[in-house]
């Protein structure tokens, strides 16, 4: 059975909600509704479940408590961090050197310069909330969960200790999936994932596709100018592990 995690509270959605002047849950619901509509129009089978991080806070607090008790985590500066020195296989999933991991952590909101960390690659499990951010009571202080522990809690609640397949983009391999695997296996003592499926990145008209460049191509926009079946066929022509370059003419060529 397929499960699709919905991280409706994290370091990406909260600043955007603040910028737009809307409640973070309202923003999450609007984006999720848009995504569901696009997937239905494409004819994709819906997942068995779509758990939300905000519904899993009790599970998250329990997991963080277990990690603190087993000394895989520590408290510092009002937050709780995972101690990567207790995870000897940390870095095996990505195959990155320490220098590469530090560079990726800095680029992907891992905050290696956080002075509260014992090791720059240690990652947040629980953190204090800003005045205008949501927060929950926990034994280790009022605050909100880190991104990585949200996904472990949602996955393990529905699939148990080990997942057969875990998907995501190659941009999630480090730090997200590396951290997710380290904390999950520290809790269960079992392999977290049997097979990883990482989707390669897509370029647009010769340039990397990214939010920062503002050159994203949305499925919803494509389906306004082409049959959804043509859009789906155009995407299926590319192997999921092979990066490719999208051109506006591609949907007309299938």
PDB file of N, CA and C in Angstrom, residues 130-196:
ATOM      1  N   UNK A 130       9.056  30.217  16.709  1.00  0.00           N
ATOM      2  CA  UNK A 130       9.011  31.680  16.735  1.00  0.00           C
ATOM      3  C   UNK A 130       7.635  32.113  17.242  1.00  0.00           C
ATOM      4  N   UNK A 131       7.509  33.385  17.611  1.00  0.00           N
ATOM      5  CA  UNK A 131       6.270  33.877  18.221  1.00  0.00           C
ATOM      6  C   UNK A 131       5.039  33.656  17.346  1.00  0.00           C
ATOM      7  N   UNK A 132       5.215  33.726  16.018  1.00  0.00           N
ATOM      8  CA  UNK A 132       4.061  33.583  15.120  1.00  0.00           C
ATOM      9  C   UNK A 132       3.988  32.194  14.486  1.00  0.00           C
ATOM     10  N   UNK A 133       4.728  31.235  15.027  1.00  0.00           N
ATOM     11  CA  UNK A 133       4.710  29.875  14.498  1.00  0.00           C
ATOM     12  C   UNK A 133       3.932  28.938  15.418  1.00  0.00           C
ATOM     13  N   UNK A 134       3.375  27.852  14.862  1.00  0.00           N
ATOM     14  CA  UNK A 134       2.660  26.896  15.703  1.00  0.00           C
ATOM     15  C   UNK A 134       3.610  26.206  16.678  1.00  0.00           C
ATOM     16  N   UNK A 135       3.090  25.785  17.819  1.00  0.00           N
ATOM     17  CA  UNK A 135       3.933  25.093  18.793  1.00  0.00           C
ATOM     18  C   UNK A 135       3.102  24.096  19.579  1.00  0.00           C
ATOM     19  N   UNK A 136       3.793  23.102  20.114  1.00  0.00           N
ATOM     20  CA  UNK A 136       3.154  22.044  20.884  1.00  0.00           C
ATOM     21  C   UNK A 136       3.950  21.810  22.166  1.00  0.00           C
ATOM     22  N   UNK A 137       3.259  21.410  23.222  1.00  0.00           N
ATOM     23  CA  UNK A 137       3.928  21.078  24.476  1.00  0.00           C
ATOM     24  C   UNK A 137       4.646  19.741  24.341  1.00  0.00           C
ATOM     25  N   UNK A 138       5.859  19.674  24.857  1.00  0.00           N
ATOM     26  CA  UNK A 138       6.632  18.435  24.851  1.00  0.00           C
ATOM     27  C   UNK A 138       7.479  18.386  26.117  1.00  0.00           C
ATOM     28  N   UNK A 139       7.879  17.193  26.536  1.00  0.00           N
ATOM     29  CA  UNK A 139       8.703  17.071  27.744  1.00  0.00           C
ATOM     30  C   UNK A 139      10.020  17.825  27.652  1.00  0.00           C
ATOM     31  N   UNK A 140      10.471  18.089  26.430  1.00  0.00           N
ATOM     32  CA  UNK A 140      11.757  18.765  26.226  1.00  0.00           C
ATOM     33  C   UNK A 140      11.572  20.210  25.814  1.00  0.00           C
ATOM     34  N   UNK A 141      10.376  20.758  26.036  1.00  0.00           N
ATOM     35  CA  UNK A 141      10.123  22.166  25.768  1.00  0.00           C
ATOM     36  C   UNK A 141       9.069  22.396  24.708  1.00  0.00           C
ATOM     37  N   UNK A 142       8.362  23.494  24.830  1.00  0.00           N
ATOM     38  CA  UNK A 142       7.344  23.834  23.845  1.00  0.00           C
ATOM     39  C   UNK A 142       8.021  24.215  22.522  1.00  0.00           C
ATOM     40  N   UNK A 143       7.499  23.697  21.422  1.00  0.00           N
ATOM     41  CA  UNK A 143       8.097  24.006  20.131  1.00  0.00           C
ATOM     42  C   UNK A 143       7.451  23.233  19.016  1.00  0.00           C
ATOM     43  N   UNK A 144       8.232  22.929  17.977  1.00  0.00           N
ATOM     44  CA  UNK A 144       7.707  22.216  16.823  1.00  0.00           C
ATOM     45  C   UNK A 144       8.749  21.217  16.321  1.00  0.00           C
ATOM     46  N   UNK A 145       8.319  20.211  15.566  1.00  0.00           N
ATOM     47  CA  UNK A 145       9.265  19.180  15.112  1.00  0.00           C
ATOM     48  C   UNK A 145      10.163  19.638  13.970  1.00  0.00           C
ATOM     49  N   UNK A 146      11.305  18.949  13.854  1.00  0.00           N
ATOM     50  CA  UNK A 146      12.153  19.119  12.685  1.00  0.00           C
ATOM     51  C   UNK A 146      11.547  18.339  11.526  1.00  0.00           C
ATOM     52  N   UNK A 147      11.967  18.669  10.320  1.00  0.00           N
ATOM     53  CA  UNK A 147      11.401  18.067   9.106  1.00  0.00           C
ATOM     54  C   UNK A 147      11.651  16.563   9.038  1.00  0.00           C
ATOM     55  N   UNK A 148      12.868  16.130   9.328  1.00  0.00           N
ATOM     56  CA  UNK A 148      13.227  14.725   9.127  1.00  0.00           C
ATOM     57  C   UNK A 148      12.420  13.789  10.023  1.00  0.00           C
ATOM     58  N   UNK A 149      12.256  14.152  11.290  1.00  0.00           N
ATOM     59  CA  UNK A 149      11.550  13.272  12.229  1.00  0.00           C
ATOM     60  C   UNK A 149      10.060  13.189  11.895  1.00  0.00           C
ATOM     61  N   UNK A 150       9.525  14.219  11.249  1.00  0.00           N
ATOM     62  CA  UNK A 150       8.121  14.169  10.822  1.00  0.00           C
ATOM     63  C   UNK A 150       7.890  12.977   9.898  1.00  0.00           C
ATOM     64  N   UNK A 151       8.797  12.822   8.920  1.00  0.00           N
ATOM     65  CA  UNK A 151       8.609  11.773   7.915  1.00  0.00           C
ATOM     66  C   UNK A 151       8.825  10.383   8.500  1.00  0.00           C
ATOM     67  N   UNK A 152       9.763  10.240   9.427  1.00  0.00           N
ATOM     68  CA  UNK A 152       9.945   8.944  10.078  1.00  0.00           C
ATOM     69  C   UNK A 152       8.696   8.555  10.854  1.00  0.00           C
ATOM     70  N   UNK A 153       8.136   9.508  11.581  1.00  0.00           N
ATOM     71  CA  UNK A 153       6.948   9.218  12.389  1.00  0.00           C
ATOM     72  C   UNK A 153       5.771   8.804  11.517  1.00  0.00           C
ATOM     73  N   UNK A 154       5.545   9.529  10.427  1.00  0.00           N
ATOM     74  CA  UNK A 154       4.407   9.212   9.558  1.00  0.00           C
ATOM     75  C   UNK A 154       4.610   7.875   8.859  1.00  0.00           C
ATOM     76  N   UNK A 155       5.838   7.617   8.392  1.00  0.00           N
ATOM     77  CA  UNK A 155       6.115   6.368   7.681  1.00  0.00           C
ATOM     78  C   UNK A 155       5.979   5.161   8.601  1.00  0.00           C
ATOM     79  N   UNK A 156       6.570   5.256   9.782  1.00  0.00           N
ATOM     80  CA  UNK A 156       6.568   4.101  10.680  1.00  0.00           C
ATOM     81  C   UNK A 156       5.198   3.849  11.304  1.00  0.00           C
ATOM     82  N   UNK A 157       4.397   4.901  11.424  1.00  0.00           N
ATOM     83  CA  UNK A 157       3.042   4.704  11.963  1.00  0.00           C
ATOM     84  C   UNK A 157       2.221   3.795  11.052  1.00  0.00           C
ATOM     85  N   UNK A 158       2.412   3.934   9.745  1.00  0.00           N
ATOM     86  CA  UNK A 158       1.588   3.189   8.793  1.00  0.00           C
ATOM     87  C   UNK A 158       2.275   1.953   8.223  1.00  0.00           C
ATOM     88  N   UNK A 159       3.602   1.932   8.203  1.00  0.00           N
ATOM     89  CA  UNK A 159       4.319   0.819   7.584  1.00  0.00           C
ATOM     90  C   UNK A 159       5.161  -0.001   8.556  1.00  0.00           C
ATOM     91  N   UNK A 160       5.273   0.426   9.799  1.00  0.00           N
ATOM     92  CA  UNK A 160       6.113  -0.299  10.732  1.00  0.00           C
ATOM     93  C   UNK A 160       7.574   0.090  10.598  1.00  0.00           C
ATOM     94  N   UNK A 161       8.458  -0.784  11.074  1.00  0.00           N
ATOM     95  CA  UNK A 161       9.890  -0.462  11.156  1.00  0.00           C
ATOM     96  C   UNK A 161      10.587  -0.368   9.809  1.00  0.00           C
ATOM     97  N   UNK A 162      10.140  -1.186   8.830  1.00  0.00           N
ATOM     98  CA  UNK A 162      10.851  -1.267   7.552  1.00  0.00           C
ATOM     99  C   UNK A 162       9.908  -1.049   6.377  1.00  0.00           C
ATOM    100  N   UNK A 163      10.316  -0.160   5.464  1.00  0.00           N
ATOM    101  CA  UNK A 163       9.553   0.098   4.250  1.00  0.00           C
ATOM    102  C   UNK A 163      10.175  -0.693   3.105  1.00  0.00           C
ATOM    103  N   UNK A 164       9.332  -1.237   2.228  1.00  0.00           N
ATOM    104  CA  UNK A 164       9.858  -1.935   1.050  1.00  0.00           C
ATOM    105  C   UNK A 164      10.424  -0.939   0.048  1.00  0.00           C
ATOM    106  N   UNK A 165       9.678   0.134  -0.232  1.00  0.00           N
ATOM    107  CA  UNK A 165      10.098   1.149  -1.199  1.00  0.00           C
ATOM    108  C   UNK A 165       9.910   2.531  -0.578  1.00  0.00           C
ATOM    109  N   UNK A 166      10.871   3.392  -0.808  1.00  0.00           N
ATOM    110  CA  UNK A 166      10.764   4.779  -0.335  1.00  0.00           C
ATOM    111  C   UNK A 166      11.182   5.664  -1.498  1.00  0.00           C
ATOM    112  N   UNK A 167      10.309   6.559  -1.910  1.00  0.00           N
ATOM    113  CA  UNK A 167      10.592   7.407  -3.056  1.00  0.00           C
ATOM    114  C   UNK A 167      10.904   8.836  -2.678  1.00  0.00           C
ATOM    115  N   UNK A 168      11.318   9.605  -3.681  1.00  0.00           N
ATOM    116  CA  UNK A 168      11.624  11.018  -3.505  1.00  0.00           C
ATOM    117  C   UNK A 168      12.614  11.472  -4.547  1.00  0.00           C
ATOM    118  N   UNK A 169      12.808  12.767  -4.645  1.00  0.00           N
ATOM    119  CA  UNK A 169      13.758  13.311  -5.607  1.00  0.00           C
ATOM    120  C   UNK A 169      15.195  13.135  -5.148  1.00  0.00           C
ATOM    121  N   UNK A 170      16.133  13.190  -6.082  1.00  0.00           N
ATOM    122  CA  UNK A 170      17.551  13.061  -5.725  1.00  0.00           C
ATOM    123  C   UNK A 170      18.001  14.202  -4.811  1.00  0.00           C
ATOM    124  N   UNK A 171      17.281  15.326  -4.847  1.00  0.00           N
ATOM    125  CA  UNK A 171      17.643  16.444  -3.969  1.00  0.00           C
ATOM    126  C   UNK A 171      17.309  16.155  -2.507  1.00  0.00           C
ATOM    127  N   UNK A 172      16.588  15.057  -2.251  1.00  0.00           N
ATOM    128  CA  UNK A 172      16.239  14.697  -0.875  1.00  0.00           C
ATOM    129  C   UNK A 172      17.202  13.672  -0.269  1.00  0.00           C
ATOM    130  N   UNK A 173      18.089  13.108  -1.094  1.00  0.00           N
ATOM    131  CA  UNK A 173      18.975  12.061  -0.580  1.00  0.00           C
ATOM    132  C   UNK A 173      19.765  12.572   0.619  1.00  0.00           C
ATOM    133  N   UNK A 174      20.369  13.748   0.482  1.00  0.00           N
ATOM    134  CA  UNK A 174      21.027  14.371   1.613  1.00  0.00           C
ATOM    135  C   UNK A 174      20.603  15.828   1.691  1.00  0.00           C
ATOM    136  N   UNK A 175      20.168  16.282   2.874  1.00  0.00           N
ATOM    137  CA  UNK A 175      20.213  15.563   4.146  1.00  0.00           C
ATOM    138  C   UNK A 175      18.961  14.756   4.509  1.00  0.00           C
ATOM    139  N   UNK A 176      17.849  14.981   3.815  1.00  0.00           N
ATOM    140  CA  UNK A 176      16.575  14.464   4.331  1.00  0.00           C
ATOM    141  C   UNK A 176      16.543  12.949   4.509  1.00  0.00           C
ATOM    142  N   UNK A 177      16.801  12.204   3.450  1.00  0.00           N
ATOM    143  CA  UNK A 177      16.688  10.747   3.553  1.00  0.00           C
ATOM    144  C   UNK A 177      17.803  10.148   4.400  1.00  0.00           C
ATOM    145  N   UNK A 178      18.985  10.736   4.335  1.00  0.00           N
ATOM    146  CA  UNK A 178      20.097  10.263   5.172  1.00  0.00           C
ATOM    147  C   UNK A 178      19.732  10.385   6.655  1.00  0.00           C
ATOM    148  N   UNK A 179      19.158  11.519   7.019  1.00  0.00           N
ATOM    149  CA  UNK A 179      18.779  11.764   8.412  1.00  0.00           C
ATOM    150  C   UNK A 179      17.584  10.910   8.812  1.00  0.00           C
ATOM    151  N   UNK A 180      16.634  10.783   7.909  1.00  0.00           N
ATOM    152  CA  UNK A 180      15.448   9.974   8.178  1.00  0.00           C
ATOM    153  C   UNK A 180      15.854   8.528   8.472  1.00  0.00           C
ATOM    154  N   UNK A 181      16.784   8.007   7.676  1.00  0.00           N
ATOM    155  CA  UNK A 181      17.237   6.639   7.867  1.00  0.00           C
ATOM    156  C   UNK A 181      18.006   6.491   9.185  1.00  0.00           C
ATOM    157  N   UNK A 182      18.896   7.425   9.466  1.00  0.00           N
ATOM    158  CA  UNK A 182      19.720   7.341  10.678  1.00  0.00           C
ATOM    159  C   UNK A 182      18.870   7.329  11.934  1.00  0.00           C
ATOM    160  N   UNK A 183      17.898   8.240  12.028  1.00  0.00           N
ATOM    161  CA  UNK A 183      17.091   8.316  13.245  1.00  0.00           C
ATOM    162  C   UNK A 183      16.144   7.130  13.364  1.00  0.00           C
ATOM    163  N   UNK A 184      15.596   6.659  12.245  1.00  0.00           N
ATOM    164  CA  UNK A 184      14.653   5.539  12.278  1.00  0.00           C
ATOM    165  C   UNK A 184      15.355   4.258  12.728  1.00  0.00           C
ATOM    166  N   UNK A 185      16.550   4.011  12.180  1.00  0.00           N
ATOM    167  CA  UNK A 185      17.272   2.795  12.531  1.00  0.00           C
ATOM    168  C   UNK A 185      17.823   2.863  13.948  1.00  0.00           C
ATOM    169  N   UNK A 186      18.086   4.075  14.443  1.00  0.00           N
ATOM    170  CA  UNK A 186      18.517   4.234  15.833  1.00  0.00           C
ATOM    171  C   UNK A 186      17.381   3.867  16.785  1.00  0.00           C
ATOM    172  N   UNK A 187      16.154   4.103  16.349  1.00  0.00           N
ATOM    173  CA  UNK A 187      14.981   3.804  17.174  1.00  0.00           C
ATOM    174  C   UNK A 187      14.634   2.320  17.132  1.00  0.00           C
ATOM    175  N   UNK A 188      14.632   1.733  15.922  1.00  0.00           N
ATOM    176  CA  UNK A 188      14.131   0.354  15.762  1.00  0.00           C
ATOM    177  C   UNK A 188      15.215  -0.709  15.769  1.00  0.00           C
ATOM    178  N   UNK A 189      16.437  -0.338  15.398  1.00  0.00           N
ATOM    179  CA  UNK A 189      17.494  -1.336  15.269  1.00  0.00           C
ATOM    180  C   UNK A 189      17.331  -2.216  14.051  1.00  0.00           C
ATOM    181  N   UNK A 190      16.458  -1.814  13.135  1.00  0.00           N
ATOM    182  CA  UNK A 190      16.190  -2.589  11.924  1.00  0.00           C
ATOM    183  C   UNK A 190      16.417  -1.718  10.692  1.00  0.00           C
ATOM    184  N   UNK A 191      16.646  -2.337   9.515  1.00  0.00           N
ATOM    185  CA  UNK A 191      16.777  -1.531   8.286  1.00  0.00           C
ATOM    186  C   UNK A 191      15.513  -0.708   8.052  1.00  0.00           C
ATOM    187  N   UNK A 192      15.681   0.560   7.720  1.00  0.00           N
ATOM    188  CA  UNK A 192      14.521   1.427   7.524  1.00  0.00           C
ATOM    189  C   UNK A 192      13.883   1.229   6.153  1.00  0.00           C
ATOM    190  N   UNK A 193      14.735   1.062   5.121  1.00  0.00           N
ATOM    191  CA  UNK A 193      14.224   0.952   3.748  1.00  0.00           C
ATOM    192  C   UNK A 193      14.958  -0.167   3.021  1.00  0.00           C
ATOM    193  N   UNK A 194      14.192  -1.001   2.319  1.00  0.00           N
ATOM    194  CA  UNK A 194      14.822  -2.066   1.526  1.00  0.00           C
ATOM    195  C   UNK A 194      15.294  -1.539   0.174  1.00  0.00           C
ATOM    196  N   UNK A 195      14.501  -0.674  -0.447  1.00  0.00           N
ATOM    197  CA  UNK A 195      14.852  -0.149  -1.770  1.00  0.00           C
ATOM    198  C   UNK A 195      14.467   1.332  -1.844  1.00  0.00           C
ATOM    199  N   UNK A 196      15.425   2.160  -2.234  1.00  0.00           N
ATOM    200  CA  UNK A 196      15.169   3.590  -2.439  1.00  0.00           C
ATOM    201  C   UNK A 196      14.920   3.853  -3.923  1.00  0.00           C
TER     202      UNK A 196
END
